Coordinates of C-alpha atoms and ligand atoms in Angstrom, one line a residue:
X1 CA 345.9 52.7 172.9
X2 CA 347.5 54.9 175.5
X3 CA 350.5 55.2 173.3
X4 CA 348.4 56.2 170.3
X5 CA 346.6 58.9 172.3
X6 CA 349.9 60.1 173.6
X7 CA 351.2 60.5 170.1
X8 CA 348.1 62.6 169.1
X9 CA 348.7 64.8 172.1
X10 CA 352.3 65.4 171.1
X11 CA 351.2 66.2 167.6
X12 CA 348.6 68.6 168.7
X13 CA 351.0 70.3 171.1
X14 CA 353.6 70.7 168.3
X15 CA 351.1 72.0 165.8
X16 CA 349.9 74.6 168.3
X17 CA 353.4 75.7 168.8
X18 CA 354.3 76.1 165.2
X19 CA 351.0 77.6 164.0
X20 CA 350.8 79.7 167.1
X21 CA 347.1 80.4 166.6
X22 CA 344.3 78.5 165.0
X23 CA 343.0 79.7 161.6
X24 CA 339.9 81.1 163.3
X25 CA 341.9 83.0 165.9
X26 CA 344.1 84.5 163.2
X27 CA 341.0 85.5 161.1
X28 CA 339.5 87.1 164.3
X29 CA 342.7 89.1 164.8
X30 CA 343.1 90.2 161.2
X31 CA 339.5 91.0 160.3
X32 CA 339.4 94.6 161.5
X33 CA 342.4 95.6 159.5
X34 CA 341.4 93.5 156.5
X35 CA 338.2 95.5 156.2
X36 CA 340.0 98.9 156.4
X37 CA 342.7 97.7 154.0
X38 CA 340.1 96.8 151.4
X39 CA 340.6 93.1 151.5
X40 CA 336.9 92.5 151.2
X41 CA 335.5 92.4 147.7
X42 CA 332.3 91.4 146.0
X43 CA 331.4 88.6 143.5
X44 CA 328.1 88.4 141.6
X45 CA 326.0 85.4 141.0
X46 CA 323.7 85.3 138.0
X47 CA 319.9 85.1 138.5
X48 CA 317.8 84.2 135.5
X49 CA 314.2 84.6 134.5
X50 CA 312.7 81.1 134.6
X51 CA 310.5 81.6 131.5
X52 CA 313.1 83.2 129.2
X53 CA 316.3 81.9 130.7
X54 CA 317.6 85.5 130.4
X55 CA 320.0 87.0 133.0
X56 CA 317.9 89.5 134.9
X57 CA 319.7 90.1 138.1
X58 CA 322.8 89.4 140.2
X59 CA 323.4 88.7 143.9
X60 CA 326.3 90.4 145.5
X61 CA 328.3 88.0 147.7
X62 CA 331.2 89.1 149.8
X63 CA 334.7 87.5 149.7
X64 CA 337.9 88.1 151.7
X65 CA 341.1 88.2 149.7
X66 CA 343.4 86.9 152.4
X67 CA 347.1 87.6 151.9
X68 CA 348.1 84.0 152.8
X69 CA 345.0 81.9 152.2
X70 CA 343.5 83.5 149.1
X71 CA 339.8 83.8 148.6
X72 CA 337.8 83.1 151.7
X73 CA 334.0 82.5 151.7
X74 CA 331.5 84.2 154.0
X75 CA 331.0 80.9 155.8
X76 CA 334.4 81.2 157.2
X77 CA 334.4 84.8 158.4
X78 CA 330.9 86.2 158.8
X79 CA 330.4 84.5 162.2
X80 CA 333.7 86.1 163.3
X81 CA 332.5 89.4 161.9
X82 CA 329.3 89.2 163.9
X83 CA 331.2 88.4 167.1
X84 CA 333.3 91.4 166.6
X85 CA 330.3 93.5 165.7
X86 CA 331.9 94.3 162.3
X87 CA 329.0 93.3 160.1
X88 CA 328.0 96.9 159.4
X89 CA 331.5 97.8 158.3
X90 CA 331.4 94.9 155.8
X91 CA 328.0 95.7 154.6
X92 CA 329.0 99.3 153.9
X93 CA 331.9 98.1 151.8
X94 CA 329.7 95.6 149.9
X95 CA 327.1 98.2 149.2
X96 CA 329.6 100.7 147.9
X97 CA 331.2 98.2 145.5
X98 CA 328.0 96.5 144.4
X99 CA 326.0 99.7 143.7
X100 CA 329.0 100.9 141.7
X101 CA 329.0 97.7 139.7
X102 CA 325.3 98.0 139.1
X103 CA 325.8 101.5 137.7
X104 CA 328.6 100.2 135.4
X105 CA 326.4 97.4 134.0
X106 CA 323.6 99.8 133.3
X107 CA 325.9 102.3 131.7
X108 CA 326.9 99.5 129.4
X109 CA 323.3 99.0 128.4
X110 CA 322.4 95.9 130.5
X111 CA 319.1 96.3 132.4
X112 CA 320.2 94.2 135.3
X113 CA 319.1 94.5 138.9
X114 CA 321.1 93.9 142.1
X115 CA 320.5 91.9 145.2
X116 CA 322.2 92.8 148.4
X117 CA 322.3 90.7 151.6
X118 CA 321.7 92.4 155.0
X119 CA 322.4 90.6 158.2
X120 CA 320.5 90.6 161.5
X121 CA 323.4 92.6 163.0
X122 CA 322.9 95.3 160.4
X123 CA 319.3 95.7 161.6
X124 CA 320.6 96.1 165.2
X125 CA 323.7 98.3 164.7
X126 CA 323.8 99.9 161.2
X127 CA 321.6 102.9 162.0
X128 CA 322.6 104.8 158.8
X129 CA 322.1 101.9 156.4
X130 CA 319.1 103.4 154.6
X131 CA 320.7 106.8 154.4
X132 CA 324.0 105.4 153.1
X133 CA 322.3 103.2 150.6
X134 CA 320.0 106.0 149.4
X135 CA 323.0 108.3 149.0
X136 CA 324.9 105.6 147.0
X137 CA 322.2 105.0 144.5
X138 CA 321.7 108.7 144.0
X139 CA 325.4 109.3 143.5
X140 CA 325.7 106.5 141.0
X141 CA 322.5 107.4 139.2
X142 CA 320.7 104.1 139.7
X143 CA 317.1 103.6 140.9
X144 CA 316.3 102.2 144.3
X145 CA 313.8 100.0 142.4
X146 CA 316.7 98.2 140.8
X147 CA 318.2 97.2 144.2
X148 CA 316.7 94.3 146.2
X149 CA 317.5 93.8 149.8
X150 CA 317.7 90.2 151.0
X151 CA 316.9 89.7 154.6
X152 CA 316.6 86.4 156.4
X153 CA 313.9 85.3 158.8
X154 CA 316.4 85.7 161.5
X155 CA 316.9 89.4 160.6
X156 CA 313.2 90.1 160.5
X157 CA 313.0 88.9 164.1
X158 CA 315.2 91.8 165.2
X159 CA 313.4 94.6 166.9
X160 CA 314.7 97.3 164.5
X161 CA 313.9 95.3 161.4
X162 CA 310.3 96.6 161.1
X163 CA 311.4 100.2 160.9
X164 CA 314.4 99.4 158.7
X165 CA 312.2 97.5 156.2
X166 CA 309.6 100.2 156.1
X167 CA 312.2 102.9 155.5
X168 CA 313.8 100.8 152.7
X169 CA 310.4 100.4 151.1
X170 CA 309.6 104.1 151.4
X171 CA 312.7 104.9 149.5
X172 CA 311.8 102.5 146.8
X173 CA 314.1 99.5 147.5
X174 CA 312.7 96.0 147.1
X175 CA 312.6 93.4 149.9
X176 CA 313.2 89.7 149.5
X177 CA 313.0 87.1 152.2
X178 CA 316.2 85.0 151.9
X179 CA 316.7 81.3 152.8
X180 CA 312.9 80.8 153.0
X181 CA 312.0 77.8 155.1
X182 CA 315.2 77.7 157.2
X183 CA 314.3 80.1 160.0
X184 CA 311.8 80.4 162.8
X185 CA 309.8 83.3 161.5
X186 CA 306.0 82.9 161.3
X187 CA 304.0 83.5 158.2
X188 CA 302.7 86.7 159.8
X189 CA 306.0 88.2 158.8
X190 CA 305.1 88.1 155.2
X191 CA 302.2 90.5 155.9
X192 CA 304.0 92.7 158.5
X193 CA 307.0 93.3 156.3
X194 CA 306.6 94.5 152.7
X195 CA 308.3 91.5 151.2
X196 CA 307.8 91.2 147.5
X197 CA 309.9 88.1 146.9
X198 CA 310.8 84.9 148.7
X199 CA 313.9 82.9 147.9
X200 CA 313.5 79.2 148.5
X201 CA 316.5 78.0 150.3
X202 CA 318.8 75.7 148.4
X203 CA 318.6 72.9 150.9
X204 CA 315.0 72.4 149.7
X205 CA 316.0 72.4 146.0
X206 CA 318.7 69.9 146.8
X207 CA 316.2 67.5 148.4
X208 CA 313.6 67.8 145.6
X209 CA 314.2 64.3 144.2
X210 CA 315.1 62.6 147.4
X211 CA 311.6 62.3 148.6
X212 CA 308.1 63.2 147.2
X213 CA 307.5 65.3 150.3
X214 CA 309.8 68.0 149.1
X215 CA 308.1 68.4 145.8
X216 CA 304.8 68.8 147.6
X217 CA 306.4 71.3 150.0
X218 CA 307.7 73.5 147.2
X219 CA 304.4 73.3 145.4
X220 CA 302.7 74.5 148.6
X221 CA 305.2 77.4 148.9
X222 CA 304.3 78.3 145.3
X223 CA 300.6 78.2 146.1
X224 CA 301.2 80.4 149.1
X225 CA 303.2 82.9 147.1
X226 CA 300.7 83.1 144.3
X227 CA 297.9 83.8 146.8
X228 CA 299.9 86.5 148.4
X229 CA 301.2 88.0 145.2
X230 CA 304.8 87.3 145.9
X231 CA 307.5 86.4 143.4
X232 CA 309.6 83.4 144.0
X233 CA 313.3 82.7 143.3
X234 CA 314.7 79.2 143.8
X235 CA 318.3 79.0 145.0
X236 CA 320.9 76.4 144.4
X237 CA 319.6 75.1 141.1
X238 CA 322.3 72.7 139.8
X239 CA 320.5 70.2 137.5
X240 CA 318.2 70.2 134.4
X241 CA 315.8 68.0 136.4
X242 CA 315.5 70.6 139.2
X243 CA 315.1 73.4 136.6
X244 CA 312.3 71.5 134.8
X245 CA 310.4 70.9 138.0
X246 CA 310.8 74.5 139.2
X247 CA 309.8 76.0 135.9
X248 CA 306.8 73.8 135.6
X249 CA 305.3 74.9 138.9
X250 CA 305.8 78.6 138.1
X251 CA 308.9 79.7 140.0
X252 CA 309.8 83.1 138.6
X253 CA 313.6 83.2 138.9
X254 CA 316.3 80.6 139.1
X255 CA 319.8 81.0 140.7
X256 CA 322.4 78.3 141.1
X257 CA 325.6 76.9 139.7
X258 CA 323.6 75.7 136.6
X259 CA 323.5 79.4 135.5
X260 CA 326.8 80.4 136.9
X261 CA 329.0 80.7 139.9
X262 CA 329.6 84.0 141.6
X263 CA 332.1 86.0 139.4
X264 CA 333.7 89.5 139.2
X265 CA 331.6 92.4 138.0
X266 CA 333.2 92.5 134.5
X267 CA 332.8 88.7 134.2
X268 CA 329.1 89.1 135.2
X269 CA 328.7 91.7 132.4
X270 CA 330.2 89.1 129.9
X271 CA 327.6 86.6 131.1
X272 CA 325.0 89.3 130.4
X273 CA 326.4 90.0 127.0
X274 CA 326.0 86.3 126.2
X275 CA 322.4 86.3 127.2
X276 CA 321.2 89.4 125.5
X277 CA 322.5 92.1 123.2
X278 CA 323.3 95.5 124.8
X279 CA 320.6 98.0 124.0
Ligands
C2E301 P1 322.8 83.3 150.4 O1 322.5 84.8 150.5 O2 321.7 82.3 150.5 O3 323.6 83.2 149.1 C1 323.6 82.0 148.3 C2 324.8 81.1 148.6 O4 324.6 79.9 148.0 C3 326.2 81.6 148.1 O5 327.2 81.2 149.0 C4 326.3 81.0 146.8 O6 327.6 80.9 146.3 C5 325.7 79.6 147.1 N1 325.2 78.9 145.9 C6 324.6 79.5 144.9 N2 324.2 78.6 144.0 C7 324.6 77.4 144.5 C8 324.4 76.0 144.0 O7 323.9 75.8 142.9 N3 324.9 75.1 144.8 C9 325.5 75.3 146.0 N4 325.9 74.3 146.7 N5 325.6 76.6 146.5 C10 325.2 77.6 145.7 P2 328.3 82.1 149.6 O8 328.7 83.2 148.7 O9 329.3 81.3 150.3 O10 327.4 82.9 150.8 C11 326.9 82.2 151.8 C12 326.0 83.1 152.6 O11 326.7 84.1 153.3 C13 324.9 83.8 151.8 O12 323.8 82.9 151.6 C14 324.6 84.9 152.7 O13 323.7 84.5 153.7 C15 325.9 85.2 153.4 N6 326.5 86.4 152.6 C16 327.2 86.4 151.5 N7 327.6 87.7 151.2 C17 327.1 88.5 152.2 C18 327.1 89.9 152.4 O14 327.6 90.7 151.6 N8 326.4 90.3 153.5 C19 325.7 89.5 154.3 N9 325.1 90.0 155.4 N10 325.7 88.1 154.1 C20 326.4 87.6 153.1
MG302 MG1 321.1 86.0 149.7
MG303 MG1 319.8 82.8 150.0
MG304 MG1 320.6 80.2 151.1

C-alpha cells in the first residue's frame, strides 16, 4: 500500500514538473490577454415559442477560443474571470458581438430577439453597463425592447442591482430572472425588480420524470407566474416527453438541446430560415 501511494506521489511530482502549471493556473494567467486579443466569442442558442414551435429568440453564450485547448465553456473560466474581476470586460465583448449579430439577423428579415447574461460582478463593477448597452443598440439600429437581460437570483442580491435593473427598464430593455429556483432570493424580488420573465432552471426540467414532486413544483411555478403576469421559459428541454408536459401546463418558451445547441451567428440565422421564411 505504501508502495502504491509512493508511486502516485512520483507520478504527481513528475506531472507537475512537465506541465509546469495546472490548467486552471494557466487559464488564470492567460485570461487577461485572451480578452484583449479577442479570444472570447459568442454562440447563440435557439429559444422557441412553445405554441408554434417557431424560433423567436436566441441566448448569447460566451466561449473562449483557446489556442491550445480549443473551445472552452464558461463553466471553465467564468469563476476565474470573477476572481480576477474581469467579468465586466467579458460582458462588454459579449454585448458588442451579440448586439451586432442581432442587428444582422434583423437586417436579413428575421424578427428575433436576443438574450444577454449579466453576472453579479457586473452589477457591482460595471458602472457603465447601461450606457454602453444603450449606445450599442442605438449604433446598430435595434430596439432595446428586443434585448432581454438575464440576471440570476444571486445578481439581484447585489446592492447595485436595484438601480441597474431600474435603469435598464427605463431604457426599454427586458429583464428575465435566470436559473429560477436555484438561488436564495425571496419571492419579494419578483415585485421589487421589474422582471417580466422567469427561466426555470434546467435542473428542474431534468428531474421532471424522476419524481411526481417536480411536476407539481413546476405547475406551482406556472401558477405563480400566471398570477403575477410573468412569462415563463423552460431551460434544458431535451426530450419530447418534457416538451409535451411543459407545453400542456402553459410554459411560453422552450430552450434546450431538443431545439438546438448554441451555434455561431450565421448558423443561428440558418436555423431561423428553416423555421420561417424571411419577410
Ligand atoms: P445559462 O444562462 O443558464 O445558460 C444555459 C446553459 O445551459 C448553457 O450552458 C447551455 O449550453 C446549457 N444548455 C442549454 N440547453 C441545454 C440542454 O438541453 N441540456 C443541457 N445539459 N444543457 C443545456 P453554457 O453555455 O455552458 O453556459 C453556462 C452558464 O454560464 C450560463 O447558464 C450562464 O450562467 C453563464 N454564461 C454563459 N455565457 C455568459 C455570458 O456571456 N455572461 C455571463 N455573465 N454568464 C454567462
Ligand atoms: Mg442565461
Ligand atoms: Mg439559465
Ligand atoms: Mg441554467
